[in-house]
Amino acid sequence: MRKVDGFLFIGDPHISSKRPGRRKDIDFASLILDKLDQAIKIANEKNYIPVILGDLFNRPKEDSESVKARTIRCLLQAKH
């Protein structure tokens, strides 16, 4: 078992290939995945376990295979 220095709590990312509501973002999924990627990098730097507190995806089934693959690649970067 590896020693860790704490936890990094990540609130509901709600990753989605579709823009919610009136958002104007051109690529909403990339925006959210970039934030998740930054959180994982911070957790790795500080030797924290990243903990996602709620909904990873916005809907029960994400249709975009690309978004699902990008999410998996991002999560696999976590040291713990």
Tab-separated table of N, CA, C and O in Angstrom:
chain	number	residue	atom	x	y	z
A	1	MET	N	0.843	-1.186	0.000
A	1	MET	CA	0.000	0.000	0.000
A	1	MET	C	0.888	1.249	0.000
A	1	MET	O	1.841	1.339	0.764
A	2	ARG	N	0.570	2.183	-0.891
A	2	ARG	CA	1.350	3.420	-0.984
A	2	ARG	C	0.881	4.445	0.039
A	2	ARG	O	-0.299	4.548	0.324
A	3	LYS	N	1.819	5.213	0.554
A	3	LYS	CA	1.481	6.295	1.473
A	3	LYS	C	0.963	7.483	0.667
A	3	LYS	O	1.541	7.846	-0.347
A	4	VAL	N	-0.134	8.069	1.125
A	4	VAL	CA	-0.685	9.262	0.483
A	4	VAL	C	-0.718	10.387	1.503
A	4	VAL	O	-0.675	10.162	2.709
A	5	ASP	N	-0.802	11.610	0.988
A	5	ASP	CA	-0.798	12.777	1.867
A	5	ASP	C	-2.171	13.407	2.051
A	5	ASP	O	-2.305	14.401	2.742
A	6	GLY	N	-3.172	12.849	1.395
A	6	GLY	CA	-4.511	13.400	1.576
A	6	GLY	C	-5.414	13.071	0.397
A	6	GLY	O	-5.131	12.182	-0.402
A	7	PHE	N	-6.492	13.817	0.322
A	7	PHE	CA	-7.488	13.628	-0.726
A	7	PHE	C	-7.733	14.941	-1.456
A	7	PHE	O	-7.635	16.008	-0.843
A	8	LEU	N	-8.040	14.844	-2.739
A	8	LEU	CA	-8.471	16.015	-3.504
A	8	LEU	C	-9.898	15.723	-3.961
A	8	LEU	O	-10.137	14.822	-4.760
A	9	PHE	N	-10.844	16.442	-3.379
A	9	PHE	CA	-12.252	16.231	-3.704
A	9	PHE	C	-12.637	17.054	-4.921
A	9	PHE	O	-12.363	18.250	-4.979
A	10	ILE	N	-13.246	16.382	-5.889
A	10	ILE	CA	-13.652	17.005	-7.150
A	10	ILE	C	-15.169	16.947	-7.211
A	10	ILE	O	-15.753	15.861	-7.225
A	11	GLY	N	-15.812	18.113	-7.238
A	11	GLY	CA	-17.278	18.164	-7.322
A	11	GLY	C	-17.767	17.648	-8.659
A	11	GLY	O	-17.011	17.536	-9.616
A	12	ASP	N	-19.027	17.318	-8.735
A	12	ASP	CA	-19.663	16.742	-9.930
A	12	ASP	C	-19.160	17.338	-11.241
A	12	ASP	O	-19.556	18.442	-11.589
A	13	PRO	N	-18.340	16.623	-12.006
A	13	PRO	CA	-17.869	17.170	-13.284
A	13	PRO	C	-18.966	17.295	-14.343
A	13	PRO	O	-18.949	18.197	-15.153
A	14	HIS	N	-19.937	16.393	-14.332
A	14	HIS	CA	-21.031	16.400	-15.326
A	14	HIS	C	-20.497	16.515	-16.748
A	14	HIS	O	-20.918	17.383	-17.516
A	15	ILE	N	-19.575	15.647	-17.107
A	15	ILE	CA	-18.997	15.644	-18.454
A	15	ILE	C	-20.088	15.321	-19.462
A	15	ILE	O	-20.885	14.407	-19.255
A	16	SER	N	-20.103	16.091	-20.545
A	16	SER	CA	-21.131	15.893	-21.566
A	16	SER	C	-20.612	16.359	-22.919
A	16	SER	O	-19.893	17.351	-23.015
A	17	SER	N	-21.003	15.648	-23.954
A	17	SER	CA	-20.639	16.065	-25.308
A	17	SER	C	-21.585	17.154	-25.812
A	17	SER	O	-21.320	17.783	-26.828
A	18	LYS	N	-22.668	17.393	-25.077
A	18	LYS	CA	-23.640	18.422	-25.467
A	18	LYS	C	-23.581	19.578	-24.480
A	18	LYS	O	-23.514	19.362	-23.262
A	19	ARG	N	-23.634	20.785	-25.007
A	19	ARG	CA	-23.621	21.975	-24.152
A	19	ARG	C	-24.909	22.061	-23.337
A	19	ARG	O	-25.998	21.943	-23.896
A	20	PRO	N	-24.807	22.291	-22.041
A	20	PRO	CA	-26.019	22.458	-21.244
A	20	PRO	C	-26.562	23.888	-21.341
A	20	PRO	O	-25.795	24.850	-21.451
A	21	GLY	N	-27.862	23.996	-21.325
A	21	GLY	CA	-28.518	25.299	-21.246
A	21	GLY	C	-28.065	26.305	-22.270
A	21	GLY	O	-27.976	26.011	-23.453
A	22	ARG	N	-27.754	27.474	-21.790
A	22	ARG	CA	-27.378	28.595	-22.672
A	22	ARG	C	-25.883	28.832	-22.746
A	22	ARG	O	-25.446	29.915	-23.132
A	23	ARG	N	-25.107	27.861	-22.383
A	23	ARG	CA	-23.651	28.015	-22.455
A	23	ARG	C	-23.220	28.283	-23.878
A	23	ARG	O	-23.798	27.760	-24.818
A	24	LYS	N	-22.190	29.070	-24.040
A	24	LYS	CA	-21.690	29.457	-25.367
A	24	LYS	C	-20.393	28.744	-25.751
A	24	LYS	O	-19.833	29.015	-26.796
A	25	ASP	N	-19.918	27.847	-24.894
A	25	ASP	CA	-18.659	27.153	-25.157
A	25	ASP	C	-18.725	26.393	-26.483
A	25	ASP	O	-19.709	25.720	-26.770
A	26	ILE	N	-17.654	26.483	-27.259
A	26	ILE	CA	-17.603	25.773	-28.536
A	26	ILE	C	-17.462	24.278	-28.297
A	26	ILE	O	-18.118	23.466	-28.937
A	27	ASP	N	-16.604	23.884	-27.358
A	27	ASP	CA	-16.386	22.472	-27.056
A	27	ASP	C	-16.498	22.284	-25.547
A	27	ASP	O	-15.494	22.286	-24.829
A	28	PHE	N	-17.708	22.100	-25.064
A	28	PHE	CA	-17.971	21.996	-23.632
A	28	PHE	C	-17.220	20.820	-23.012
A	28	PHE	O	-16.653	20.940	-21.926
A	29	ALA	N	-17.199	19.681	-23.694
A	29	ALA	CA	-16.523	18.490	-23.154
A	29	ALA	C	-15.042	18.772	-22.903
A	29	ALA	O	-14.502	18.388	-21.862
A	30	SER	N	-14.382	19.442	-23.835
A	30	SER	CA	-12.954	19.754	-23.656
A	30	SER	C	-12.736	20.675	-22.470
A	30	SER	O	-11.760	20.515	-21.727
A	31	LEU	N	-13.630	21.621	-22.272
A	31	LEU	CA	-13.525	22.540	-21.146
A	31	LEU	C	-13.567	21.770	-19.830
A	31	LEU	O	-12.707	21.950	-18.962
A	32	ILE	N	-14.530	20.883	-19.684
A	32	ILE	CA	-14.669	20.117	-18.450
A	32	ILE	C	-13.532	19.116	-18.288
A	32	ILE	O	-12.982	18.947	-17.195
A	33	LEU	N	-13.147	18.453	-19.376
A	33	LEU	CA	-12.048	17.490	-19.292
A	33	LEU	C	-10.723	18.167	-18.971
A	33	LEU	O	-9.886	17.589	-18.272
A	34	ASP	N	-10.530	19.390	-19.449
A	34	ASP	CA	-9.313	20.134	-19.089
A	34	ASP	C	-9.288	20.420	-17.590
A	34	ASP	O	-8.239	20.320	-16.944
A	35	LYS	N	-10.444	20.772	-17.029
A	35	LYS	CA	-10.517	21.021	-15.582
A	35	LYS	C	-10.240	19.745	-14.797
A	35	LYS	O	-9.526	19.765	-13.792
A	36	LEU	N	-10.805	18.630	-15.255
A	36	LEU	CA	-10.558	17.351	-14.592
A	36	LEU	C	-9.086	16.969	-14.699
A	36	LEU	O	-8.479	16.507	-13.728
A	37	ASP	N	-8.494	17.205	-15.858
A	37	ASP	CA	-7.075	16.920	-16.065
A	37	ASP	C	-6.212	17.751	-15.113
A	37	ASP	O	-5.262	17.239	-14.521
A	38	GLN	N	-6.551	19.011	-14.939
A	38	GLN	CA	-5.810	19.874	-14.018
A	38	GLN	C	-5.927	19.358	-12.582
A	38	GLN	O	-4.944	19.359	-11.835
A	39	ALA	N	-7.127	18.919	-12.203
A	39	ALA	CA	-7.331	18.391	-10.852
A	39	ALA	C	-6.490	17.135	-10.634
A	39	ALA	O	-5.869	16.968	-9.569
A	40	ILE	N	-6.435	16.260	-11.629
A	40	ILE	CA	-5.631	15.042	-11.522
A	40	ILE	C	-4.147	15.396	-11.394
A	40	ILE	O	-3.421	14.809	-10.586
A	41	LYS	N	-3.690	16.376	-12.164
A	41	LYS	CA	-2.286	16.803	-12.073
A	41	LYS	C	-1.960	17.348	-10.685
A	41	LYS	O	-0.912	17.046	-10.120
A	42	ILE	N	-2.861	18.148	-10.131
A	42	ILE	CA	-2.652	18.693	-8.785
A	42	ILE	C	-2.601	17.551	-7.770
A	42	ILE	O	-1.736	17.529	-6.883
A	43	ALA	N	-3.527	16.593	-7.892
A	43	ALA	CA	-3.545	15.449	-6.973
A	43	ALA	C	-2.234	14.673	-7.064
A	43	ALA	O	-1.670	14.274	-6.033
A	44	ASN	N	-1.736	14.466	-8.271
A	44	ASN	CA	-0.473	13.746	-8.443
A	44	ASN	C	0.690	14.516	-7.836
A	44	ASN	O	1.549	13.928	-7.165
A	45	GLU	N	0.741	15.829	-8.063
A	45	GLU	CA	1.832	16.656	-7.533
A	45	GLU	C	1.862	16.638	-6.010
A	45	GLU	O	2.926	16.619	-5.401
A	46	LYS	N	0.690	16.649	-5.385
A	46	LYS	CA	0.607	16.725	-3.930
A	46	LYS	C	0.464	15.350	-3.269
A	46	LYS	O	0.328	15.261	-2.051
A	47	ASN	N	0.503	14.301	-4.092
A	47	ASN	CA	0.371	12.931	-3.613
A	47	ASN	C	-0.975	12.699	-2.917
A	47	ASN	O	-1.052	12.071	-1.864
A	48	TYR	N	-2.029	13.232	-3.522
A	48	TYR	CA	-3.390	13.078	-3.011
A	48	TYR	C	-4.134	12.032	-3.831
A	48	TYR	O	-3.828	11.804	-5.001
A	49	ILE	N	-5.153	11.456	-3.225
A	49	ILE	CA	-6.075	10.580	-3.942
A	49	ILE	C	-7.213	11.455	-4.469
A	49	ILE	O	-7.891	12.108	-3.686
A	50	PRO	N	-7.429	11.485	-5.792
A	50	PRO	CA	-8.563	12.264	-6.305
A	50	PRO	C	-9.867	11.505	-6.059
A	50	PRO	O	-9.949	10.294	-6.297
A	51	VAL	N	-10.868	12.219	-5.548
A	51	VAL	CA	-12.168	11.625	-5.243
A	51	VAL	C	-13.237	12.439	-5.948
A	51	VAL	O	-13.398	13.631	-5.669
A	52	ILE	N	-13.955	11.812	-6.872
A	52	ILE	CA	-15.052	12.491	-7.569
A	52	ILE	C	-16.299	12.308	-6.723
A	52	ILE	O	-16.731	11.185	-6.452
A	53	LEU	N	-16.886	13.421	-6.295
A	53	LEU	CA	-17.961	13.389	-5.310
A	53	LEU	C	-19.334	13.076	-5.876
A	53	LEU	O	-20.233	12.712	-5.131
A	54	GLY	N	-19.518	13.250	-7.162
A	54	GLY	CA	-20.865	13.039	-7.704
A	54	GLY	C	-20.831	12.543	-9.120
A	54	GLY	O	-19.971	11.749	-9.493
A	55	ASP	N	-21.746	13.038	-9.911
A	55	ASP	CA	-21.929	12.563	-11.281
A	55	ASP	C	-20.715	12.857	-12.158
A	55	ASP	O	-20.357	14.009	-12.349
A	56	LEU	N	-20.107	11.804	-12.684
A	56	LEU	CA	-18.997	11.977	-13.615
A	56	LEU	C	-19.525	12.478	-14.954
A	56	LEU	O	-18.997	13.417	-15.535
A	57	PHE	N	-20.596	11.851	-15.436
A	57	PHE	CA	-21.217	12.276	-16.699
A	57	PHE	C	-22.544	12.974	-16.407
A	57	PHE	O	-23.164	12.727	-15.380
A	58	ASN	N	-22.974	13.804	-17.329
A	58	ASN	CA	-24.197	14.568	-17.147
A	58	ASN	C	-25.443	13.706	-17.293
A	58	ASN	O	-26.457	13.970	-16.662
A	59	ARG	N	-25.370	12.685	-18.132
A	59	ARG	CA	-26.510	11.805	-18.370
A	59	ARG	C	-26.109	10.367	-18.018
A	59	ARG	O	-24.929	10.028	-18.007
A	60	PRO	N	-27.102	9.501	-17.785
A	60	PRO	CA	-26.771	8.103	-17.473
A	60	PRO	C	-25.972	7.415	-18.587
A	60	PRO	O	-25.180	6.523	-18.316
A	61	LYS	N	-26.175	7.837	-19.826
A	61	LYS	CA	-25.455	7.233	-20.948
A	61	LYS	C	-24.885	8.341	-21.831
A	61	LYS	O	-25.628	9.122	-22.406
A	62	GLU	N	-23.567	8.401	-21.915
A	62	GLU	CA	-22.902	9.369	-22.798
A	62	GLU	C	-22.758	8.713	-24.161
A	62	GLU	O	-22.207	7.629	-24.285
A	63	ASP	N	-23.260	9.388	-25.199
A	63	ASP	CA	-23.244	8.818	-26.543
A	63	ASP	C	-21.896	8.932	-27.242
A	63	ASP	O	-21.570	8.112	-28.087
A	64	SER	N	-21.119	9.931	-26.906
A	64	SER	CA	-19.872	10.183	-27.616
A	64	SER	C	-18.762	9.242	-27.147
A	64	SER	O	-18.290	9.329	-25.998
A	65	GLU	N	-18.344	8.360	-28.035
A	65	GLU	CA	-17.228	7.454	-27.717
A	65	GLU	C	-15.940	8.237	-27.494
A	65	GLU	O	-15.105	7.865	-26.682
A	66	SER	N	-15.776	9.315	-28.224
A	66	SER	CA	-14.596	10.153	-28.087
A	66	SER	C	-14.514	10.758	-26.682
A	66	SER	O	-13.452	10.754	-26.058
A	67	VAL	N	-15.631	11.268	-26.189
A	67	VAL	CA	-15.655	11.866	-24.855
A	67	VAL	C	-15.381	10.802	-23.796
A	67	VAL	O	-14.626	11.028	-22.844
A	68	LYS	N	-15.951	9.620	-23.951
A	68	LYS	CA	-15.699	8.538	-22.990
A	68	LYS	C	-14.229	8.133	-23.011
A	68	LYS	O	-13.625	7.937	-21.947
A	69	ALA	N	-13.635	8.022	-24.187
A	69	ALA	CA	-12.220	7.644	-24.296
A	69	ALA	C	-11.326	8.717	-23.680
A	69	ALA	O	-10.360	8.397	-22.963
A	70	ARG	N	-11.625	9.988	-23.936
A	70	ARG	CA	-10.842	11.087	-23.363
A	70	ARG	C	-10.960	11.100	-21.842
A	70	ARG	O	-9.984	11.378	-21.132
A	71	THR	N	-12.137	10.780	-21.329
A	71	THR	CA	-12.340	10.727	-19.876
A	71	THR	C	-11.503	9.615	-19.261
A	71	THR	O	-10.826	9.820	-18.244
A	72	ILE	N	-11.508	8.454	-19.879
A	72	ILE	CA	-10.715	7.329	-19.378
A	72	ILE	C	-9.233	7.666	-19.393
A	72	ILE	O	-8.514	7.411	-18.417
A	73	ARG	N	-8.747	8.265	-20.495
A	73	ARG	CA	-7.327	8.650	-20.572
A	73	ARG	C	-6.980	9.623	-19.455
A	73	ARG	O	-5.898	9.526	-18.851
A	74	CYS	N	-7.863	10.550	-19.174
A	74	CYS	CA	-7.624	11.535	-18.125
A	74	CYS	C	-7.541	10.840	-16.761
A	74	CYS	O	-6.614	11.077	-15.987
A	75	LEU	N	-8.505	9.975	-16.466
A	75	LEU	CA	-8.536	9.303	-15.170
A	75	LEU	C	-7.362	8.352	-14.982
A	75	LEU	O	-6.887	8.156	-13.858
A	76	LEU	N	-6.893	7.746	-16.055
A	76	LEU	CA	-5.755	6.828	-15.968
A	76	LEU	C	-4.446	7.546	-15.605
A	76	LEU	O	-3.477	6.896	-15.223
A	77	GLN	N	-4.421	8.862	-15.708
A	77	GLN	CA	-3.230	9.641	-15.344
A	77	GLN	C	-3.056	9.751	-13.846
A	77	GLN	O	-1.984	10.113	-13.368
A	78	ALA	N	-4.115	9.433	-13.081
A	78	ALA	CA	-4.053	9.549	-11.625
A	78	ALA	C	-3.053	8.544	-11.056
A	78	ALA	O	-3.065	7.371	-11.424
A	79	LYS	N	-2.207	9.024	-10.173
A	79	LYS	CA	-1.196	8.174	-9.549
A	79	LYS	C	-1.851	7.175	-8.587
A	79	LYS	O	-1.377	6.072	-8.419
A	80	HIS	N	-2.928	7.587	-7.956
A	80	HIS	CA	-3.619	6.728	-6.972
A	80	HIS	C	-5.014	6.439	-7.452
A	80	HIS	O	-5.683	7.241	-8.008
